[in-house]
Short mmCIF file of N, CA, C and O and ligand atoms in Angstrom, two decimals:
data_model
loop_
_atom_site.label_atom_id
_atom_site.label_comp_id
_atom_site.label_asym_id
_atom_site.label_seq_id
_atom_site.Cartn_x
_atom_site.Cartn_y
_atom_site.Cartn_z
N UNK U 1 19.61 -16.16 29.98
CA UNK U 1 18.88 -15.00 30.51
C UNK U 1 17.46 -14.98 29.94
O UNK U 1 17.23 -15.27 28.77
N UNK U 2 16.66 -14.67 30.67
CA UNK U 2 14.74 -14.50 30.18
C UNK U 2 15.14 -13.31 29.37
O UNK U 2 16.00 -12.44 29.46
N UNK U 3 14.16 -13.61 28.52
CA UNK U 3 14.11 -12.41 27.32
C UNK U 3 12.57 -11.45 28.17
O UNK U 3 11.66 -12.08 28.72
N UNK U 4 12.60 -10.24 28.11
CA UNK U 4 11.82 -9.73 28.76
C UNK U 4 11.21 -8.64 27.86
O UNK U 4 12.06 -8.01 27.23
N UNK U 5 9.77 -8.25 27.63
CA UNK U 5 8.82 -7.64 26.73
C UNK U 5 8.48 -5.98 27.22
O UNK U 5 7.75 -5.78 28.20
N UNK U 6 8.76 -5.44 26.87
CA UNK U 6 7.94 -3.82 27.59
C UNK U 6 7.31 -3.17 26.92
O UNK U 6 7.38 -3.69 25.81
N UNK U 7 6.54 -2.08 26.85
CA UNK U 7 5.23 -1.61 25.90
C UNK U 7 4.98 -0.50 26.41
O UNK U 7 4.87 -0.30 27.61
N UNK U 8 4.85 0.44 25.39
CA UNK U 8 5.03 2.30 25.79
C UNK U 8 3.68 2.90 24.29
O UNK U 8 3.63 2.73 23.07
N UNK U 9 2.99 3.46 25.10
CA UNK U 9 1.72 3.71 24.66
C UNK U 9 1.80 5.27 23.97
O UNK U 9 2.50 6.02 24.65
N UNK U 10 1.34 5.77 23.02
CA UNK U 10 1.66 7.30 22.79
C UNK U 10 0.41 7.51 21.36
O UNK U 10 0.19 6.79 20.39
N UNK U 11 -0.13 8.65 21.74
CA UNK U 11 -1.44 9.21 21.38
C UNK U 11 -1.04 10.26 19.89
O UNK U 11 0.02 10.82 19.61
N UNK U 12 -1.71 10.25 19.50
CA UNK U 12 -1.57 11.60 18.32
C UNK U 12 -2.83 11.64 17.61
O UNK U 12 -3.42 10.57 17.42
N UNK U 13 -3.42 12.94 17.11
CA UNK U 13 -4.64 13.25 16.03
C UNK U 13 -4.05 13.72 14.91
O UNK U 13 -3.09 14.45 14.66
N UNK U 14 -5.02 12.96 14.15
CA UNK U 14 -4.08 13.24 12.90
C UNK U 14 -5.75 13.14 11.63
O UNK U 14 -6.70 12.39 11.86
N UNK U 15 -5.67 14.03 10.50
CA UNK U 15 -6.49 13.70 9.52
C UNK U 15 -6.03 12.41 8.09
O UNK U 15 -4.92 12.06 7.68
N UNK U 16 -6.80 12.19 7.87
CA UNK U 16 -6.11 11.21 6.56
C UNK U 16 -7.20 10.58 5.49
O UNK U 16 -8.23 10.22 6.07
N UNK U 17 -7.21 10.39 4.21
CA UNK U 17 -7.84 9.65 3.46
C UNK U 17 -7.21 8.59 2.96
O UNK U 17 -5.99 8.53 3.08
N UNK U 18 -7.90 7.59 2.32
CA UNK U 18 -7.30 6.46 1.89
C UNK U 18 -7.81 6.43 0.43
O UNK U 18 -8.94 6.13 0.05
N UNK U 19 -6.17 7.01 -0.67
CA UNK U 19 -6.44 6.75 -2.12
C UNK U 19 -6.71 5.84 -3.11
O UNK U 19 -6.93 6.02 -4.31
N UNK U 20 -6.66 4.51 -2.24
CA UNK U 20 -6.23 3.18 -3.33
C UNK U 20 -7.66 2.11 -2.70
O UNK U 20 -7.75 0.90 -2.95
N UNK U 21 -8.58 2.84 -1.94
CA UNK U 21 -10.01 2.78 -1.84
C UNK U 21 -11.05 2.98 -3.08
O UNK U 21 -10.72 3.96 -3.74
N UNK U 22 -12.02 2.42 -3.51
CA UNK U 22 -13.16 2.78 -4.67
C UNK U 22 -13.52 4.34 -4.23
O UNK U 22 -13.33 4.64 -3.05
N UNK U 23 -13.99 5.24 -5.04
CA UNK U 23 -14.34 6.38 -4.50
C UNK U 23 -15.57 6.01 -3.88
O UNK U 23 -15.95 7.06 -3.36
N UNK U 24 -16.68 4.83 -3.55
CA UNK U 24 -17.49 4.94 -2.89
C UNK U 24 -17.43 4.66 -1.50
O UNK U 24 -18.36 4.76 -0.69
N UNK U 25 -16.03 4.22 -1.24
CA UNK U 25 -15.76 3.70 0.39
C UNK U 25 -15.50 4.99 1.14
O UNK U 25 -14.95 5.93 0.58
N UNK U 26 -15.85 5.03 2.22
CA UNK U 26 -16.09 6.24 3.22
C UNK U 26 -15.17 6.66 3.76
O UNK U 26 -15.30 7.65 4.48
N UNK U 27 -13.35 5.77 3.48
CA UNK U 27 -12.68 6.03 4.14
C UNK U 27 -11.89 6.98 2.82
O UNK U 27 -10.80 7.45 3.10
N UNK U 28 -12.37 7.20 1.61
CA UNK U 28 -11.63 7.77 0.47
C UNK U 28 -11.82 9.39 1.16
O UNK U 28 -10.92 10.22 1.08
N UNK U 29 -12.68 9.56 1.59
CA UNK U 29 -12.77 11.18 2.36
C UNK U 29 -11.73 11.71 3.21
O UNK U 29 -10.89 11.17 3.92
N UNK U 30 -11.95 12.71 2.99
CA UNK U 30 -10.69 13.56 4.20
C UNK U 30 -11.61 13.07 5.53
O UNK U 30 -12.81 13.37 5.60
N UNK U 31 -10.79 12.15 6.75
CA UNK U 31 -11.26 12.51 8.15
C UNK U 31 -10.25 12.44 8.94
O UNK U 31 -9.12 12.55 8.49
N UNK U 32 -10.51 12.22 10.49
CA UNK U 32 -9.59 12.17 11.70
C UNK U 32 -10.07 10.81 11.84
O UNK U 32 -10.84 10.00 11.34
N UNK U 33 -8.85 11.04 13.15
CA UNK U 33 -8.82 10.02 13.83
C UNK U 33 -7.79 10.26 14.73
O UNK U 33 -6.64 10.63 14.47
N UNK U 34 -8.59 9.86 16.42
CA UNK U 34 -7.61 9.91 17.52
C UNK U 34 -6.54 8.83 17.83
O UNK U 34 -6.52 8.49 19.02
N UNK U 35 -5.77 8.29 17.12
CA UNK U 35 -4.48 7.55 16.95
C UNK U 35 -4.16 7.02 18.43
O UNK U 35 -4.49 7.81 19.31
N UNK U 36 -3.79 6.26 18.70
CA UNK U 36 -2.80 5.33 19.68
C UNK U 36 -1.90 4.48 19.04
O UNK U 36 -2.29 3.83 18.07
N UNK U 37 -0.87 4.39 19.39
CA UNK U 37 0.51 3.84 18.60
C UNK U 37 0.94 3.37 20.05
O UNK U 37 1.10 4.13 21.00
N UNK U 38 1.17 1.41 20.07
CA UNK U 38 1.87 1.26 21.05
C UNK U 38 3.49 0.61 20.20
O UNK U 38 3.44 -0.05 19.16
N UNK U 39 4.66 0.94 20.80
CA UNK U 39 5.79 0.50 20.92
C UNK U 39 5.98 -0.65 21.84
O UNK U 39 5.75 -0.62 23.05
N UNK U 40 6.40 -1.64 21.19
CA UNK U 40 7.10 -3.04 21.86
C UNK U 40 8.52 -3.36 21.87
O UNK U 40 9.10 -3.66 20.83
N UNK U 41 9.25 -3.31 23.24
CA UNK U 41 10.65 -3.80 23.00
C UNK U 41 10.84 -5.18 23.40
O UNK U 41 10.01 -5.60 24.21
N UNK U 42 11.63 -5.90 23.05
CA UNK U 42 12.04 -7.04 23.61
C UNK U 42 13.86 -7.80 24.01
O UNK U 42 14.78 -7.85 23.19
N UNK U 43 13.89 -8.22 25.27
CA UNK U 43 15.82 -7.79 25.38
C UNK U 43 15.56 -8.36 26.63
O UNK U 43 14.51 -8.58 27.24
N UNK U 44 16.86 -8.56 26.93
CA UNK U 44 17.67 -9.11 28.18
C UNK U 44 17.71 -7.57 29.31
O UNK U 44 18.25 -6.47 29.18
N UNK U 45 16.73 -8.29 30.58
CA UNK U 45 17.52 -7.27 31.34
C UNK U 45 18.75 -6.71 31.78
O UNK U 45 19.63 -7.44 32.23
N UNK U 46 18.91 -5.15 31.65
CA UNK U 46 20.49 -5.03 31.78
C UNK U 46 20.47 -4.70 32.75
O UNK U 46 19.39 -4.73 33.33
N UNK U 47 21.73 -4.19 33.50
CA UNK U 47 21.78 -3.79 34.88
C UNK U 47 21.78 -3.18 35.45
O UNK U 47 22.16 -3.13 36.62
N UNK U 48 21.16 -2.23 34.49
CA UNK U 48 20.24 -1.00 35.25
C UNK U 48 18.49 -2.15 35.92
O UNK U 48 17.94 -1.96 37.01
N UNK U 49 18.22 -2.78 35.27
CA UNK U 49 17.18 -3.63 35.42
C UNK U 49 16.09 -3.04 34.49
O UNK U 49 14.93 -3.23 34.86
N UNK U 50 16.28 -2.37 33.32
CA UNK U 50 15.63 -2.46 31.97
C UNK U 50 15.87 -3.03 30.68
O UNK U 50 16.88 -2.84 30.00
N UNK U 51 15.17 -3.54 30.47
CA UNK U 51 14.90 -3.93 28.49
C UNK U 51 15.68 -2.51 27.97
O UNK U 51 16.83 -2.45 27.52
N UNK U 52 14.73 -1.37 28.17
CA UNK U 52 15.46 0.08 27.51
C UNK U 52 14.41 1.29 29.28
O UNK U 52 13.38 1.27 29.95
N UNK U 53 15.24 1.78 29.17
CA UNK U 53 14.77 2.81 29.82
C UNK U 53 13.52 3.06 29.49
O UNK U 53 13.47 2.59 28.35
N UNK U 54 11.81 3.75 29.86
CA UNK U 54 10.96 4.45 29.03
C UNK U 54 11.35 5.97 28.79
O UNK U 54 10.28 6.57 28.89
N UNK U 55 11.95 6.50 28.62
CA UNK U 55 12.78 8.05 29.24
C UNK U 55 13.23 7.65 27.23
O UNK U 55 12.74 8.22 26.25
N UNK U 56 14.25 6.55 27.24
CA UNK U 56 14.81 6.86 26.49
C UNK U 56 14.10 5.82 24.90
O UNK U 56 14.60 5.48 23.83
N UNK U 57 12.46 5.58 25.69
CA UNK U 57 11.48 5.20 24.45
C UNK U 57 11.00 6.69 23.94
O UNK U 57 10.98 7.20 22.82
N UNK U 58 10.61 7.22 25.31
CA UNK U 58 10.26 8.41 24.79
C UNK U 58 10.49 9.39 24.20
O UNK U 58 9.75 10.12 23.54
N UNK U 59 12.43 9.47 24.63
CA UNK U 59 13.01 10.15 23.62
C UNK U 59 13.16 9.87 21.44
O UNK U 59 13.28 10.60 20.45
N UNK U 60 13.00 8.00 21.82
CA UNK U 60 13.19 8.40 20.21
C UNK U 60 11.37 8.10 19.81
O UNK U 60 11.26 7.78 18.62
N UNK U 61 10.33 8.13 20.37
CA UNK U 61 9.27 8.18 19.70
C UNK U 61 8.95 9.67 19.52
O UNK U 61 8.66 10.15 18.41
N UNK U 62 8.99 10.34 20.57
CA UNK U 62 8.15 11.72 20.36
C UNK U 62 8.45 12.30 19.32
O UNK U 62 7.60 12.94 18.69
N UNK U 63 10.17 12.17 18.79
CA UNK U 63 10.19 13.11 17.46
C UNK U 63 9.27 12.62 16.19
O UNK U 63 8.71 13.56 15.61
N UNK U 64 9.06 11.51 15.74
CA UNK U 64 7.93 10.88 15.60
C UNK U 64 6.78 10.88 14.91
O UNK U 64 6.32 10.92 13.77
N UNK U 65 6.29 10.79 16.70
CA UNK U 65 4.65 11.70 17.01
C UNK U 65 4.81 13.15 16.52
O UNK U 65 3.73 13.49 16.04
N UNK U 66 5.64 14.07 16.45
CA UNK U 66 5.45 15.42 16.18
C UNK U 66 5.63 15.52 14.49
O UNK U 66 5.70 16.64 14.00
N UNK U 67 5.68 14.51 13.75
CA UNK U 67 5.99 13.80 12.54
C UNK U 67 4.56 13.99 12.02
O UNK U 67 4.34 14.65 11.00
N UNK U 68 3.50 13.35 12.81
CA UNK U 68 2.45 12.53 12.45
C UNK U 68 1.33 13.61 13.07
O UNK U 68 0.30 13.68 12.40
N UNK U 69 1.37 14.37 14.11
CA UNK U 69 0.47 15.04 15.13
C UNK U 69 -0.31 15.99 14.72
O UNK U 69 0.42 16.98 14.65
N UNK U 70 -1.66 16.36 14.31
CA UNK U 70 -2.18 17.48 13.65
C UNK U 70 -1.83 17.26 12.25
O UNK U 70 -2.40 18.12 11.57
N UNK U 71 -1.29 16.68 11.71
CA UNK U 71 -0.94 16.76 10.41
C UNK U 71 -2.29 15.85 9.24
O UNK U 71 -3.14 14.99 9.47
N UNK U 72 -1.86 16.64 7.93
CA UNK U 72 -2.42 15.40 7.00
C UNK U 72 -1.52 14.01 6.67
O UNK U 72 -0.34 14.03 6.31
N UNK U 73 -2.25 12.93 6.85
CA UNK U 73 -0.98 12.23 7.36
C UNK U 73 -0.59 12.11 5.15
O UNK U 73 0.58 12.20 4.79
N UNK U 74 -1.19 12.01 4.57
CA UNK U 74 -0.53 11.92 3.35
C UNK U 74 0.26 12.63 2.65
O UNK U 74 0.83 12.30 1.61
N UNK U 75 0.33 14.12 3.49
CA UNK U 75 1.37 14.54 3.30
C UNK U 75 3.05 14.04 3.93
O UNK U 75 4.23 14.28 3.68
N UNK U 76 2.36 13.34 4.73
CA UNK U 76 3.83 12.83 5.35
C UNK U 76 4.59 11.84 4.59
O UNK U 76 4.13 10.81 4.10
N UNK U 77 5.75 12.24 4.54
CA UNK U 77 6.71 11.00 3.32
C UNK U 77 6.46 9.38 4.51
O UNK U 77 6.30 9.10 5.70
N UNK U 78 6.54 8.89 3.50
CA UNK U 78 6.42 7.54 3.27
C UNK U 78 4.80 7.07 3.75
O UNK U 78 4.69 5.90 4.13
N UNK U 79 3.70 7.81 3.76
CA UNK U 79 2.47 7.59 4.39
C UNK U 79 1.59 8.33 3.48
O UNK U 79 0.61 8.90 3.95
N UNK U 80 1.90 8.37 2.00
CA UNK U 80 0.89 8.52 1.14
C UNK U 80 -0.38 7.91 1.27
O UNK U 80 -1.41 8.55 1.46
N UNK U 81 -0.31 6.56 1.15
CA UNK U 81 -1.47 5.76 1.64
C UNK U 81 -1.60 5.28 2.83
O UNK U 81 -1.42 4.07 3.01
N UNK U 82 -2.03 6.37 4.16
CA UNK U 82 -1.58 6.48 5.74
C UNK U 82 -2.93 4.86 6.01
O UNK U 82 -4.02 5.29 6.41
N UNK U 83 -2.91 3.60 5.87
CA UNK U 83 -3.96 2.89 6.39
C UNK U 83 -3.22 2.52 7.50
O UNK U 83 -2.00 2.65 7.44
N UNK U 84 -3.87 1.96 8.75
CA UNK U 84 -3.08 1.41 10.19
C UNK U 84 -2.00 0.88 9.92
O UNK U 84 -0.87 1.19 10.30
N UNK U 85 -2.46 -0.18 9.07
CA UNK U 85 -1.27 -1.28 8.84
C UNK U 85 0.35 -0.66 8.25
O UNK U 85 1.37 -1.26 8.60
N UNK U 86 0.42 0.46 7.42
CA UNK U 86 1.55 1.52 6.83
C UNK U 86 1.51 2.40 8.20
O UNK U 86 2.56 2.24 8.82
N UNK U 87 0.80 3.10 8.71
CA UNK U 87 1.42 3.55 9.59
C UNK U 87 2.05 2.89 10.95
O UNK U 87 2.68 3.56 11.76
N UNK U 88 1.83 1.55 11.08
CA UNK U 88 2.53 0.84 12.18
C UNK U 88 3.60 0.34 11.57
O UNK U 88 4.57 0.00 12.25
N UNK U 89 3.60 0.18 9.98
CA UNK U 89 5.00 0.28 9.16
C UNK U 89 6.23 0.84 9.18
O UNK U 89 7.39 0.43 9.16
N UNK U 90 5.37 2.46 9.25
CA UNK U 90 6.23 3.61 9.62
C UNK U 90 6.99 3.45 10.71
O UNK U 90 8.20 3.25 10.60
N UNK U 91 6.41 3.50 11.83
CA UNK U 91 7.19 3.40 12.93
C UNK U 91 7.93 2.49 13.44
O UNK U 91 8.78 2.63 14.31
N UNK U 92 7.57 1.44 12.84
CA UNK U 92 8.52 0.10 12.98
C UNK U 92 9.77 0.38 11.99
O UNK U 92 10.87 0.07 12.45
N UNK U 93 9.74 0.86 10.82
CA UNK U 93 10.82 1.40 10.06
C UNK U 93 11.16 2.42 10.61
O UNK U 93 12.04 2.63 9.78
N UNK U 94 11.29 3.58 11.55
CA UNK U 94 12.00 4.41 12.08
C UNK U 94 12.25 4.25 13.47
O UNK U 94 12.53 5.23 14.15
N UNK U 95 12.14 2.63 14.16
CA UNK U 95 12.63 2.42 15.27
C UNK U 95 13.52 0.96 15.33
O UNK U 95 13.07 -0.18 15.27
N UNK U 96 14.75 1.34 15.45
CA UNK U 96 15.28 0.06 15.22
C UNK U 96 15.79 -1.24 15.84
O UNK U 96 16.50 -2.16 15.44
N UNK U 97 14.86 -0.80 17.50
CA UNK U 97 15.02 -1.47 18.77
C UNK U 97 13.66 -1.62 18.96
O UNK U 97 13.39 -2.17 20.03
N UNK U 98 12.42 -1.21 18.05
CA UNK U 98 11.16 -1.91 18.35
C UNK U 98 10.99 -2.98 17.31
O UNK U 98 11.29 -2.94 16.12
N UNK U 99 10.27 -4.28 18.27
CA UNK U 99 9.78 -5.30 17.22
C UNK U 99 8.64 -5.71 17.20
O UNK U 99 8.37 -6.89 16.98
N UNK U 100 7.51 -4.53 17.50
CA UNK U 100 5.98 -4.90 17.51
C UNK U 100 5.45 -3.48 17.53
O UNK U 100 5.93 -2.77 18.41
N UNK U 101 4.35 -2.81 16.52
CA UNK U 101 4.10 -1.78 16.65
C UNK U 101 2.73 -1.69 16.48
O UNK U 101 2.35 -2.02 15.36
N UNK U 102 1.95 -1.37 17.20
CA UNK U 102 0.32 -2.01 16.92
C UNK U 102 -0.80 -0.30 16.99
O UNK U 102 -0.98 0.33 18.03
N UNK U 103 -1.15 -0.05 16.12
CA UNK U 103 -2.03 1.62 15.40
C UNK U 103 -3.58 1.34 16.05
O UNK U 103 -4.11 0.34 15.58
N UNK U 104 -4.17 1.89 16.81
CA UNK U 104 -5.54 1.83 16.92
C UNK U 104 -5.78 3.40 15.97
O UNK U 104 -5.06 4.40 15.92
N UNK U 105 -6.99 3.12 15.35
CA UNK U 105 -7.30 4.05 14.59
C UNK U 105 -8.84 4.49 15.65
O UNK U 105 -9.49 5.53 15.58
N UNK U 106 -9.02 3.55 16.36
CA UNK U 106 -10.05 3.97 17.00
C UNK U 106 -10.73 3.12 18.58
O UNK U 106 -9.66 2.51 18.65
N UNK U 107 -11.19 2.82 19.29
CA UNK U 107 -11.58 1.78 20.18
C UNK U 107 -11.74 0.26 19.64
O UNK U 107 -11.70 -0.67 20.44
N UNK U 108 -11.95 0.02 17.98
CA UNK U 108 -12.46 -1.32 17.72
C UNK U 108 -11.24 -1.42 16.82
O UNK U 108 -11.16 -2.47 16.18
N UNK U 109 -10.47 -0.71 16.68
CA UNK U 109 -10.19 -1.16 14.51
C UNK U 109 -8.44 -0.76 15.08
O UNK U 109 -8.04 0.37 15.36
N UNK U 110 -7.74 -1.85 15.13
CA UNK U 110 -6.20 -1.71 14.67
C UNK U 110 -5.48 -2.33 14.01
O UNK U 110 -5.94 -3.22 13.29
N UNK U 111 -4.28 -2.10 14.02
CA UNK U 111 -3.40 -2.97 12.88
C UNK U 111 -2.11 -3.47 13.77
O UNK U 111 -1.66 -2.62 14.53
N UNK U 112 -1.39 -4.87 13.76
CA UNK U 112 -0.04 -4.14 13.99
C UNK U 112 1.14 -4.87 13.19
O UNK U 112 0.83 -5.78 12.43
N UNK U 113 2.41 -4.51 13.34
CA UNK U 113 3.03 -5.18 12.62
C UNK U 113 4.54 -5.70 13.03
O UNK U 113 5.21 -4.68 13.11
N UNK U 114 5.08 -6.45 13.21
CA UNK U 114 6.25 -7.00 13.76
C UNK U 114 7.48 -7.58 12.94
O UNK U 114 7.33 -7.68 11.72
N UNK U 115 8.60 -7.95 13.46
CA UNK U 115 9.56 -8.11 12.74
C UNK U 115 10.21 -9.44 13.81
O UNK U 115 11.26 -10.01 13.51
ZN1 ZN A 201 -9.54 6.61 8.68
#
């Protein structure tokens, strides 16, 4: 059977500093950033004719996003030090049917990370 790839896109704002920065780097400050987090599945079509439903991506990302959304992200457990690369961490550690999770922190600058 072809192994087949699908990709589900999901937005969040969120503030954050980065502690383990020199205090002269710009990112040691409290700021935002308009977040994009894409999810990657990969699987055998089943016979419904999906990898996974998006219905039922969306069900386990959004709890999530409401994790991460408006928030400081260093207050969030396991995202003390929230940089792209830990937060595409995050979500790859709380999804256990994604194996590619890729953070735009902005139009130029992302991270991602796979298993
Ligand atoms: Zn930043």
């Amino acid at each position: 059977m072809p192994i087949a790839t699908i990709g589900r896109t999901f937005r969040f704002e969120s503030a954050h500093f980065l502690p383990k920065v020199p205090e002269s780097h710009r990112c040691r400050n409290l700021h935002g950033h308009n977040y994009r987090v894409e999810i990657v599945l990969r699987g055998e079509i089943d016979e419904r004719g999906f990898v996974k439903d998006f219905g039922e991506v969306d069900a386990a990302v959004t709890p999530l996003i409401a994790q991460v959304d408006h928030k400081l992200l260093n207050e969030v457990p396991g995202l003390t030090n929230p940089t792209a690369e830990i937060i595409a961490r995050w979500f790859l550690d709380h999804l256990a049917a994604a194996v590619r999770v890729t953070v735009w922190e902005n139009n130029d600058c992302w991270a991602e990370v796979s298993r």
